[in-house]
PDB file of C-alpha atoms in Angstrom:
ATOM      1  CA  UNK M 131     -19.521   8.098  22.165  1.00 32.00           C
ATOM      2  CA  UNK M 132     -16.635   6.402  21.338  1.00 35.00           C
ATOM      3  CA  UNK M 133     -15.401   5.663  18.329  1.00 34.00           C
ATOM      4  CA  UNK M 134     -15.431   0.984  18.137  1.00 38.00           C
ATOM      5  CA  UNK M 135     -12.127  -0.700  17.512  1.00 49.00           C
ATOM      6  CA  UNK M 136     -12.296  -1.450  13.610  1.00 53.00           C
ATOM      7  CA  UNK M 137     -12.919  -5.859  13.732  1.00 52.00           C
ATOM      8  CA  UNK M 138     -10.885  -7.879  11.552  1.00 46.00           C
ATOM      9  CA  UNK M 139     -13.142  -9.691   9.443  1.00 45.00           C
ATOM     10  CA  UNK M 140     -15.144 -12.697  10.469  1.00 43.00           C
ATOM     11  CA  UNK M 141     -13.101 -15.190   8.050  1.00 43.00           C
ATOM     12  CA  UNK M 142      -9.408 -13.940   9.771  1.00 41.00           C
ATOM     13  CA  UNK M 143     -10.660 -12.884  13.076  1.00 40.00           C
ATOM     14  CA  UNK M 144      -8.033 -11.983  15.605  1.00 38.00           C
ATOM     15  CA  UNK M 145      -7.736 -12.077  19.641  1.00 32.00           C
ATOM     16  CA  UNK M 146      -7.168  -8.222  19.193  1.00 36.00           C
ATOM     17  CA  UNK M 147      -6.643  -5.498  16.587  1.00 38.00           C
ATOM     18  CA  UNK M 148      -3.693  -4.245  17.858  1.00 43.00           C
ATOM     19  CA  UNK M 149      -0.337  -5.315  15.244  1.00 47.00           C
ATOM     20  CA  UNK M 150       1.673  -8.592  15.668  1.00 51.00           C
ATOM     21  CA  UNK M 151       5.061  -7.827  15.481  1.00 52.00           C
ATOM     22  CA  UNK M 152       7.068  -9.904  12.497  1.00 50.00           C
ATOM     23  CA  UNK M 153       7.380 -14.108  13.857  1.00 46.00           C
ATOM     24  CA  UNK M 154       8.660 -16.410  11.283  1.00 40.00           C
ATOM     25  CA  UNK M 155       5.722 -18.332  12.255  1.00 37.00           C
ATOM     26  CA  UNK M 156       3.571 -16.212  10.074  1.00 38.00           C
ATOM     27  CA  UNK M 157       5.713 -15.705   6.816  1.00 37.00           C
ATOM     28  CA  UNK M 158       5.132 -17.863   4.229  1.00 37.00           C
ATOM     29  CA  UNK M 159       7.149 -19.135   2.102  1.00 38.00           C
ATOM     30  CA  UNK M 160       7.904 -18.587  -1.735  1.00 41.00           C
ATOM     31  CA  UNK M 161       9.920 -20.746  -4.018  1.00 39.00           C
ATOM     32  CA  UNK M 162      13.774 -19.245  -5.238  1.00 46.00           C
ATOM     33  CA  UNK M 163      14.292 -19.082  -9.749  1.00 52.00           C
ATOM     34  CA  UNK M 164      15.986 -15.045  -9.400  1.00 64.00           C
ATOM     35  CA  UNK M 165      18.858 -14.537  -7.805  1.00 82.00           C
ATOM     36  CA  UNK M 166      18.709 -11.043  -6.056  1.00 83.00           C
ATOM     37  CA  UNK M 167      20.942  -9.374  -8.431  1.00 85.00           C
ATOM     38  CA  UNK M 168      18.884 -10.528 -12.077  1.00 86.00           C
ATOM     39  CA  UNK M 169      15.790  -9.099 -10.108  1.00 89.00           C
ATOM     40  CA  UNK M 170      17.354  -5.964  -8.947  1.00 91.00           C
ATOM     41  CA  UNK M 171      18.442  -5.060 -12.885  1.00 91.00           C
ATOM     42  CA  UNK M 172      15.431  -4.708 -13.992  1.00 93.00           C
ATOM     43  CA  UNK M 173      14.016  -3.168 -10.460  1.00 95.00           C
ATOM     44  CA  UNK M 174      12.877  -0.579 -12.789  1.00 95.00           C
ATOM     45  CA  UNK M 175      11.234  -2.155 -15.542  1.00 95.00           C
ATOM     46  CA  UNK M 176       7.298  -4.443 -16.425  1.00 94.00           C
ATOM     47  CA  UNK M 177       9.462  -7.214 -17.304  1.00 92.00           C
ATOM     48  CA  UNK M 178      10.376  -7.953 -13.684  1.00 94.00           C
ATOM     49  CA  UNK M 179       8.753 -11.514 -12.256  1.00 92.00           C
ATOM     50  CA  UNK M 180       8.034 -10.406  -9.583  1.00 92.00           C
ATOM     51  CA  UNK M 181       6.504 -13.585  -8.296  1.00 90.00           C
ATOM     52  CA  UNK M 182      10.562 -16.072  -8.563  1.00 90.00           C
ATOM     53  CA  UNK M 183      11.543 -14.472  -5.891  1.00 93.00           C
ATOM     54  CA  UNK M 184      11.465 -15.430  -1.858  1.00 93.00           C
ATOM     55  CA  UNK M 185       9.333 -13.274   0.398  1.00 95.00           C
ATOM     56  CA  UNK M 186      13.280 -12.448   1.963  1.00 95.00           C
ATOM     57  CA  UNK M 187      14.255 -11.347  -1.398  1.00 94.00           C
ATOM     58  CA  UNK M 188      11.160  -9.281  -1.704  1.00 96.00           C
ATOM     59  CA  UNK M 189      11.206  -7.925   1.336  1.00 97.00           C
ATOM     60  CA  UNK M 190      15.426  -6.847   0.671  1.00 96.00           C
ATOM     61  CA  UNK M 191      14.336  -4.652  -2.558  1.00 97.00           C
ATOM     62  CA  UNK M 192      11.285  -3.326  -1.202  1.00 98.00           C
ATOM     63  CA  UNK M 193      13.507  -1.338   0.746  1.00 97.00           C
ATOM     64  CA  UNK M 194      15.617  -0.520  -2.238  1.00 97.00           C
ATOM     65  CA  UNK M 195      13.213   1.162  -3.342  1.00 98.00           C
ATOM     66  CA  UNK M 196      12.041   3.428  -1.159  1.00 98.00           C
ATOM     67  CA  UNK M 197      15.988   4.100  -1.147  1.00 97.00           C
ATOM     68  CA  UNK M 198      16.137   4.338  -4.652  1.00 96.00           C
ATOM     69  CA  UNK M 199      13.323   7.812  -4.888  1.00 96.00           C
ATOM     70  CA  UNK M 200      15.380   9.146  -3.075  1.00 94.00           C
ATOM     71  CA  UNK M 201      12.436  10.500   0.210  1.00 93.00           C
ATOM     72  CA  UNK M 202      13.312   8.883   4.062  1.00 95.00           C
ATOM     73  CA  UNK M 203      16.472  11.214   4.553  1.00 95.00           C
ATOM     74  CA  UNK M 204      14.401  14.159   4.306  1.00 94.00           C
ATOM     75  CA  UNK M 205      11.590  13.512   5.595  1.00 97.00           C
ATOM     76  CA  UNK M 206      13.601  11.907   8.890  1.00 96.00           C
ATOM     77  CA  UNK M 207      12.765   8.849   8.322  1.00 97.00           C
ATOM     78  CA  UNK M 208      14.977   5.973   8.726  1.00 97.00           C
ATOM     79  CA  UNK M 209      15.970   2.804   6.245  1.00 97.00           C
ATOM     80  CA  UNK M 210      15.455  -0.031  10.068  1.00 97.00           C
ATOM     81  CA  UNK M 211      11.521   1.832  10.446  1.00 98.00           C
ATOM     82  CA  UNK M 212      11.245   1.287   6.270  1.00 98.00           C
ATOM     83  CA  UNK M 213      12.609  -2.382   7.047  1.00 98.00           C
ATOM     84  CA  UNK M 214       9.868  -2.348  10.384  1.00 98.00           C
ATOM     85  CA  UNK M 215       7.274  -1.481   8.286  1.00 98.00           C
ATOM     86  CA  UNK M 216       8.250  -3.583   5.234  1.00 98.00           C
ATOM     87  CA  UNK M 217       8.581  -6.788   8.039  1.00 98.00           C
ATOM     88  CA  UNK M 218       5.281  -5.574  10.065  1.00 97.00           C
ATOM     89  CA  UNK M 219       3.070  -5.140   6.434  1.00 98.00           C
ATOM     90  CA  UNK M 220       4.619  -9.487   5.128  1.00 98.00           C
ATOM     91  CA  UNK M 221       3.270 -10.347   8.787  1.00 96.00           C
ATOM     92  CA  UNK M 222      -0.040  -9.183   8.683  1.00 95.00           C
ATOM     93  CA  UNK M 223      -0.491  -9.892   4.665  1.00 96.00           C
ATOM     94  CA  UNK M 224      -2.830 -13.775   4.701  1.00 94.00           C
ATOM     95  CA  UNK M 225      -1.413 -16.170   3.382  1.00 94.00           C
ATOM     96  CA  UNK M 226      -4.529 -16.179   0.105  1.00 95.00           C
ATOM     97  CA  UNK M 227      -3.579 -16.932  -2.778  1.00 95.00           C
ATOM     98  CA  UNK M 228      -3.867 -13.918  -4.413  1.00 96.00           C
ATOM     99  CA  UNK M 229      -3.912 -11.060  -1.916  1.00 97.00           C
ATOM    100  CA  UNK M 230      -0.906 -11.745   0.197  1.00 97.00           C
ATOM    101  CA  UNK M 231       3.020 -11.066   0.583  1.00 98.00           C
ATOM    102  CA  UNK M 232       3.548 -11.641  -3.440  1.00 97.00           C
ATOM    103  CA  UNK M 233       0.855  -9.034  -4.296  1.00 98.00           C
ATOM    104  CA  UNK M 234       2.072  -6.392  -2.220  1.00 98.00           C
ATOM    105  CA  UNK M 235       5.331  -6.620  -3.331  1.00 98.00           C
ATOM    106  CA  UNK M 236       3.863  -7.094  -6.665  1.00 98.00           C
ATOM    107  CA  UNK M 237       1.688  -3.719  -6.442  1.00 98.00           C
ATOM    108  CA  UNK M 238       4.680  -1.690  -5.342  1.00 98.00           C
ATOM    109  CA  UNK M 239       7.342  -2.061  -7.773  1.00 98.00           C
ATOM    110  CA  UNK M 240       5.335  -2.227 -10.034  1.00 98.00           C
ATOM    111  CA  UNK M 241       4.111   1.080  -9.172  1.00 98.00           C
ATOM    112  CA  UNK M 242       7.106   2.046  -9.349  1.00 98.00           C
ATOM    113  CA  UNK M 243       8.739   1.053 -12.225  1.00 97.00           C
ATOM    114  CA  UNK M 244       5.268   3.373 -13.864  1.00 96.00           C
ATOM    115  CA  UNK M 245       7.011   6.195 -12.102  1.00 96.00           C
ATOM    116  CA  UNK M 246       9.996   5.593 -12.922  1.00 95.00           C
ATOM    117  CA  UNK M 247      10.163   4.812 -16.797  1.00 95.00           C
ATOM    118  CA  UNK M 248       6.850   7.836 -17.429  1.00 94.00           C
ATOM    119  CA  UNK M 249       9.435  10.093 -15.193  1.00 94.00           C
ATOM    120  CA  UNK M 250       6.354  11.075 -13.418  1.00 93.00           C
ATOM    121  CA  UNK M 251       8.520  10.994 -10.222  1.00 93.00           C
ATOM    122  CA  UNK M 252       9.958  14.598 -11.366  1.00 94.00           C
ATOM    123  CA  UNK M 253       6.106  16.390 -10.736  1.00 95.00           C
ATOM    124  CA  UNK M 254       5.948  14.545  -7.359  1.00 96.00           C
ATOM    125  CA  UNK M 255       7.272  16.630  -4.073  1.00 97.00           C
ATOM    126  CA  UNK M 256       8.891  14.316  -1.815  1.00 97.00           C
ATOM    127  CA  UNK M 257       5.460  13.565   0.776  1.00 98.00           C
ATOM    128  CA  UNK M 258       3.747  13.027  -2.329  1.00 98.00           C
ATOM    129  CA  UNK M 259       6.484  10.652  -3.866  1.00 98.00           C
ATOM    130  CA  UNK M 260       6.109   8.314  -0.130  1.00 98.00           C
ATOM    131  CA  UNK M 261       2.882   8.503   0.488  1.00 98.00           C
ATOM    132  CA  UNK M 262       2.312   6.837  -2.898  1.00 98.00           C
ATOM    133  CA  UNK M 263       4.848   3.398  -2.998  1.00 99.00           C
ATOM    134  CA  UNK M 264       3.825   3.305   1.562  1.00 99.00           C
ATOM    135  CA  UNK M 265       0.068   3.430  -0.579  1.00 99.00           C
ATOM    136  CA  UNK M 266       0.874   0.418  -2.944  1.00 99.00           C
ATOM    137  CA  UNK M 267       2.762  -1.428  -0.564  1.00 99.00           C
ATOM    138  CA  UNK M 268      -0.850  -1.710   2.149  1.00 99.00           C
ATOM    139  CA  UNK M 269      -3.205  -1.378  -0.096  1.00 98.00           C
ATOM    140  CA  UNK M 270      -4.283  -4.426   1.200  1.00 98.00           C
ATOM    141  CA  UNK M 271      -3.185  -5.383   4.304  1.00 98.00           C
ATOM    142  CA  UNK M 272      -4.884  -7.371   5.987  1.00 96.00           C
ATOM    143  CA  UNK M 273      -6.840  -8.752   2.983  1.00 97.00           C
ATOM    144  CA  UNK M 274      -9.365 -11.803   4.493  1.00 96.00           C
ATOM    145  CA  UNK M 275      -9.373 -13.121   0.430  1.00 96.00           C
ATOM    146  CA  UNK M 276     -13.131 -11.912   0.204  1.00 97.00           C
ATOM    147  CA  UNK M 277     -15.334  -9.295  -1.973  1.00 97.00           C
ATOM    148  CA  UNK M 278     -17.126  -6.133  -0.591  1.00 98.00           C
ATOM    149  CA  UNK M 279     -20.421  -7.586  -1.845  1.00 97.00           C
ATOM    150  CA  UNK M 280     -19.571 -10.800   0.519  1.00 98.00           C
ATOM    151  CA  UNK M 281     -19.074  -8.976   2.878  1.00 98.00           C
ATOM    152  CA  UNK M 282     -21.657  -6.865   2.527  1.00 98.00           C
ATOM    153  CA  UNK M 283     -23.932  -9.395   2.138  1.00 98.00           C
ATOM    154  CA  UNK M 284     -23.369 -11.467   4.964  1.00 98.00           C
ATOM    155  CA  UNK M 285     -24.403  -8.981   6.884  1.00 97.00           C
ATOM    156  CA  UNK M 286     -20.098  -9.079   8.273  1.00 97.00           C
ATOM    157  CA  UNK M 287     -18.534  -6.618  11.365  1.00 96.00           C
ATOM    158  CA  UNK M 288     -16.469  -4.503   8.955  1.00 96.00           C
ATOM    159  CA  UNK M 289     -18.907  -3.937   6.616  1.00 97.00           C
ATOM    160  CA  UNK M 290     -21.571  -2.907   9.514  1.00 97.00           C
ATOM    161  CA  UNK M 291     -18.585   0.029  11.086  1.00 97.00           C
ATOM    162  CA  UNK M 292     -18.240   1.801   7.057  1.00 98.00           C
ATOM    163  CA  UNK M 293     -21.339   1.642   6.305  1.00 98.00           C
ATOM    164  CA  UNK M 294     -21.709  -1.023   3.272  1.00 98.00           C
ATOM    165  CA  UNK M 295     -18.826   1.551   1.319  1.00 97.00           C
ATOM    166  CA  UNK M 296     -15.434   0.599  -0.293  1.00 98.00           C
ATOM    167  CA  UNK M 297     -15.606  -1.991   3.143  1.00 98.00           C
ATOM    168  CA  UNK M 298     -12.069  -3.165   2.478  1.00 98.00           C
ATOM    169  CA  UNK M 299     -10.494  -0.342   1.481  1.00 98.00           C
ATOM    170  CA  UNK M 300     -11.448   1.606   4.305  1.00 98.00           C
ATOM    171  CA  UNK M 301     -10.501  -1.571   6.423  1.00 98.00           C
ATOM    172  CA  UNK M 302      -6.710  -1.600   4.435  1.00 98.00           C
ATOM    173  CA  UNK M 303      -6.486   2.908   5.327  1.00 98.00           C
ATOM    174  CA  UNK M 304      -7.250   2.173   9.084  1.00 98.00           C
ATOM    175  CA  UNK M 305      -4.507  -1.298   9.115  1.00 97.00           C
ATOM    176  CA  UNK M 306      -1.750   1.041   7.542  1.00 98.00           C
ATOM    177  CA  UNK M 307      -2.446   4.111   9.929  1.00 98.00           C
ATOM    178  CA  UNK M 308      -2.362   1.762  12.659  1.00 97.00           C
ATOM    179  CA  UNK M 309       1.346   0.350  11.766  1.00 97.00           C
ATOM    180  CA  UNK M 310       2.336   3.727  10.750  1.00 97.00           C
ATOM    181  CA  UNK M 311       1.667   4.648  14.372  1.00 96.00           C
ATOM    182  CA  UNK M 312       2.897   2.144  15.971  1.00 97.00           C
ATOM    183  CA  UNK M 313       5.931   2.442  18.692  1.00 96.00           C
ATOM    184  CA  UNK M 314       7.906   0.229  16.055  1.00 96.00           C
ATOM    185  CA  UNK M 315       8.033   1.627  13.460  1.00 97.00           C
ATOM    186  CA  UNK M 316       7.544   5.487  14.277  1.00 96.00           C
ATOM    187  CA  UNK M 317       6.845   7.077  11.266  1.00 97.00           C
ATOM    188  CA  UNK M 318       4.099   9.796  11.929  1.00 96.00           C
ATOM    189  CA  UNK M 319       5.765  10.466  15.013  1.00 95.00           C
ATOM    190  CA  UNK M 320       8.466  11.896  11.903  1.00 96.00           C
ATOM    191  CA  UNK M 321       6.262  13.958  10.528  1.00 96.00           C
ATOM    192  CA  UNK M 322       5.178  17.456  12.096  1.00 97.00           C
ATOM    193  CA  UNK M 323       1.049  17.924  11.812  1.00 97.00           C
ATOM    194  CA  UNK M 324       0.857  19.883   8.849  1.00 98.00           C
ATOM    195  CA  UNK M 325       2.885  17.099   6.696  1.00 98.00           C
ATOM    196  CA  UNK M 326       1.181  13.729   8.745  1.00 98.00           C
ATOM    197  CA  UNK M 327      -1.653  15.508   7.870  1.00 98.00           C
ATOM    198  CA  UNK M 328      -1.354  15.664   4.387  1.00 98.00           C
ATOM    199  CA  UNK M 329       0.952  11.875   3.777  1.00 98.00           C
ATOM    200  CA  UNK M 330      -2.286  11.033   5.850  1.00 98.00           C
ATOM    201  CA  UNK M 331      -5.130  12.704   2.703  1.00 99.00           C
ATOM    202  CA  UNK M 332      -2.821  10.913   0.062  1.00 98.00           C
ATOM    203  CA  UNK M 333      -2.447   7.249   1.280  1.00 99.00           C
ATOM    204  CA  UNK M 334      -6.701   7.987   1.952  1.00 99.00           C
ATOM    205  CA  UNK M 335      -6.558   8.383  -1.334  1.00 97.00           C
ATOM    206  CA  UNK M 336      -5.056   5.871  -3.081  1.00 97.00           C
ATOM    207  CA  UNK M 337      -6.005   2.740  -1.292  1.00 98.00           C
ATOM    208  CA  UNK M 338      -9.619   3.834  -1.783  1.00 97.00           C
ATOM    209  CA  UNK M 339      -8.970   4.490  -5.141  1.00 96.00           C
ATOM    210  CA  UNK M 340      -8.258   1.297  -5.622  1.00 97.00           C
ATOM    211  CA  UNK M 341     -11.848   0.068  -4.676  1.00 97.00           C
ATOM    212  CA  UNK M 342     -13.086  -1.882  -8.385  1.00 94.00           C
ATOM    213  CA  UNK M 343     -16.150  -0.231  -7.943  1.00 93.00           C
ATOM    214  CA  UNK M 344     -14.721   3.301  -8.474  1.00 92.00           C
ATOM    215  CA  UNK M 345     -12.531   2.291 -11.344  1.00 89.00           C
ATOM    216  CA  UNK M 346     -15.161   3.694 -14.400  1.00 91.00           C
ATOM    217  CA  UNK M 347     -14.894   7.204 -12.606  1.00 91.00           C
ATOM    218  CA  UNK M 348     -10.979   7.254 -12.396  1.00 88.00           C
ATOM    219  CA  UNK M 349     -11.075   5.881 -16.367  1.00 90.00           C
ATOM    220  CA  UNK M 350     -13.530   8.354 -17.240  1.00 92.00           C
ATOM    221  CA  UNK M 351     -11.560  11.161 -15.425  1.00 89.00           C
ATOM    222  CA  UNK M 352      -8.007   9.771 -16.647  1.00 85.00           C
ATOM    223  CA  UNK M 353      -9.641  10.024 -19.929  1.00 89.00           C
ATOM    224  CA  UNK M 354     -10.264  13.725 -20.154  1.00 88.00           C
ATOM    225  CA  UNK M 355      -6.703  14.305 -18.492  1.00 83.00           C
ATOM    226  CA  UNK M 356      -4.819  13.067 -20.869  1.00 81.00           C
ATOM    227  CA  UNK M 357      -7.285  14.711 -23.806  1.00 78.00           C
ATOM    228  CA  UNK M 358      -5.839  17.548 -26.035  1.00 72.00           C
ATOM    229  CA  UNK M 359      -8.075  20.036 -25.497  1.00 62.00           C
ATOM    230  CA  UNK M 360      -8.885  18.791 -21.877  1.00 53.00           C
ATOM    231  CA  UNK M 361      -5.860  21.943 -21.047  1.00 52.00           C
ATOM    232  CA  UNK M 362      -6.066  20.617 -17.299  1.00 51.00           C
ATOM    233  CA  UNK M 363      -3.416  21.169 -15.437  1.00 51.00           C
ATOM    234  CA  UNK M 364      -0.157  18.851 -13.449  1.00 55.00           C
ATOM    235  CA  UNK M 365      -2.158  19.257  -9.982  1.00 58.00           C
ATOM    236  CA  UNK M 366      -4.769  18.160 -11.678  1.00 54.00           C
ATOM    237  CA  UNK M 367      -2.742  14.735 -14.182  1.00 55.00           C
ATOM    238  CA  UNK M 368      -0.722  14.300 -10.238  1.00 59.00           C
ATOM    239  CA  UNK M 369      -4.499  14.057  -8.757  1.00 57.00           C
ATOM    240  CA  UNK M 370      -7.337  12.816 -10.578  1.00 48.00           C
ATOM    241  CA  UNK M 371      -9.829  12.551  -8.410  1.00 46.00           C
TER     242      UNK M 371
END
């Protein structure tokens, strides 16, 4: 039979599962304490303070990150498409105390800073870099502000769809690809079938890896990969799974 539509969490149910276009009434305020120029200077560092910015500044700097890695032209993705994606993510992040748009931007910037400081991008191809940034931006998309444990213990509709496994992370993946394929964004249409499937695999792996229940497994694999006698290949370091 047909695969059912993935529901939103009961706690933040929407009138439908279609992505909503951004509107000013849905955008959360933020207190401005830093100038855009000040933020831009330290965008590639871990000294960056994401929470000193307004949401508008976060949107501009999110686009700047995608521009600075220099992958858009080679993928045929326009700055306007990324700008629209960022705006949609902003709209679809509920005003939770923690899992909000500021958190999405903070993770994107931290990820960007880490790969810049470690020169990891030298070992990533264009699609890997783009997928990593999209996953960082969208990894908590539509977060209801509750845990997987809560969703499972309350027998939520969302937990039933994903069989109690990485419930939120699976939902975030679904929401991410709803946006990427949205007609106002159309990023998936820029890629051929092979690149789309590879991007999809990379984004899903990155987002699912944010399930805290899996952190011990990933840390153990990382520890093994950096052991001097581990004999790990470059690809193993890029894709720890």
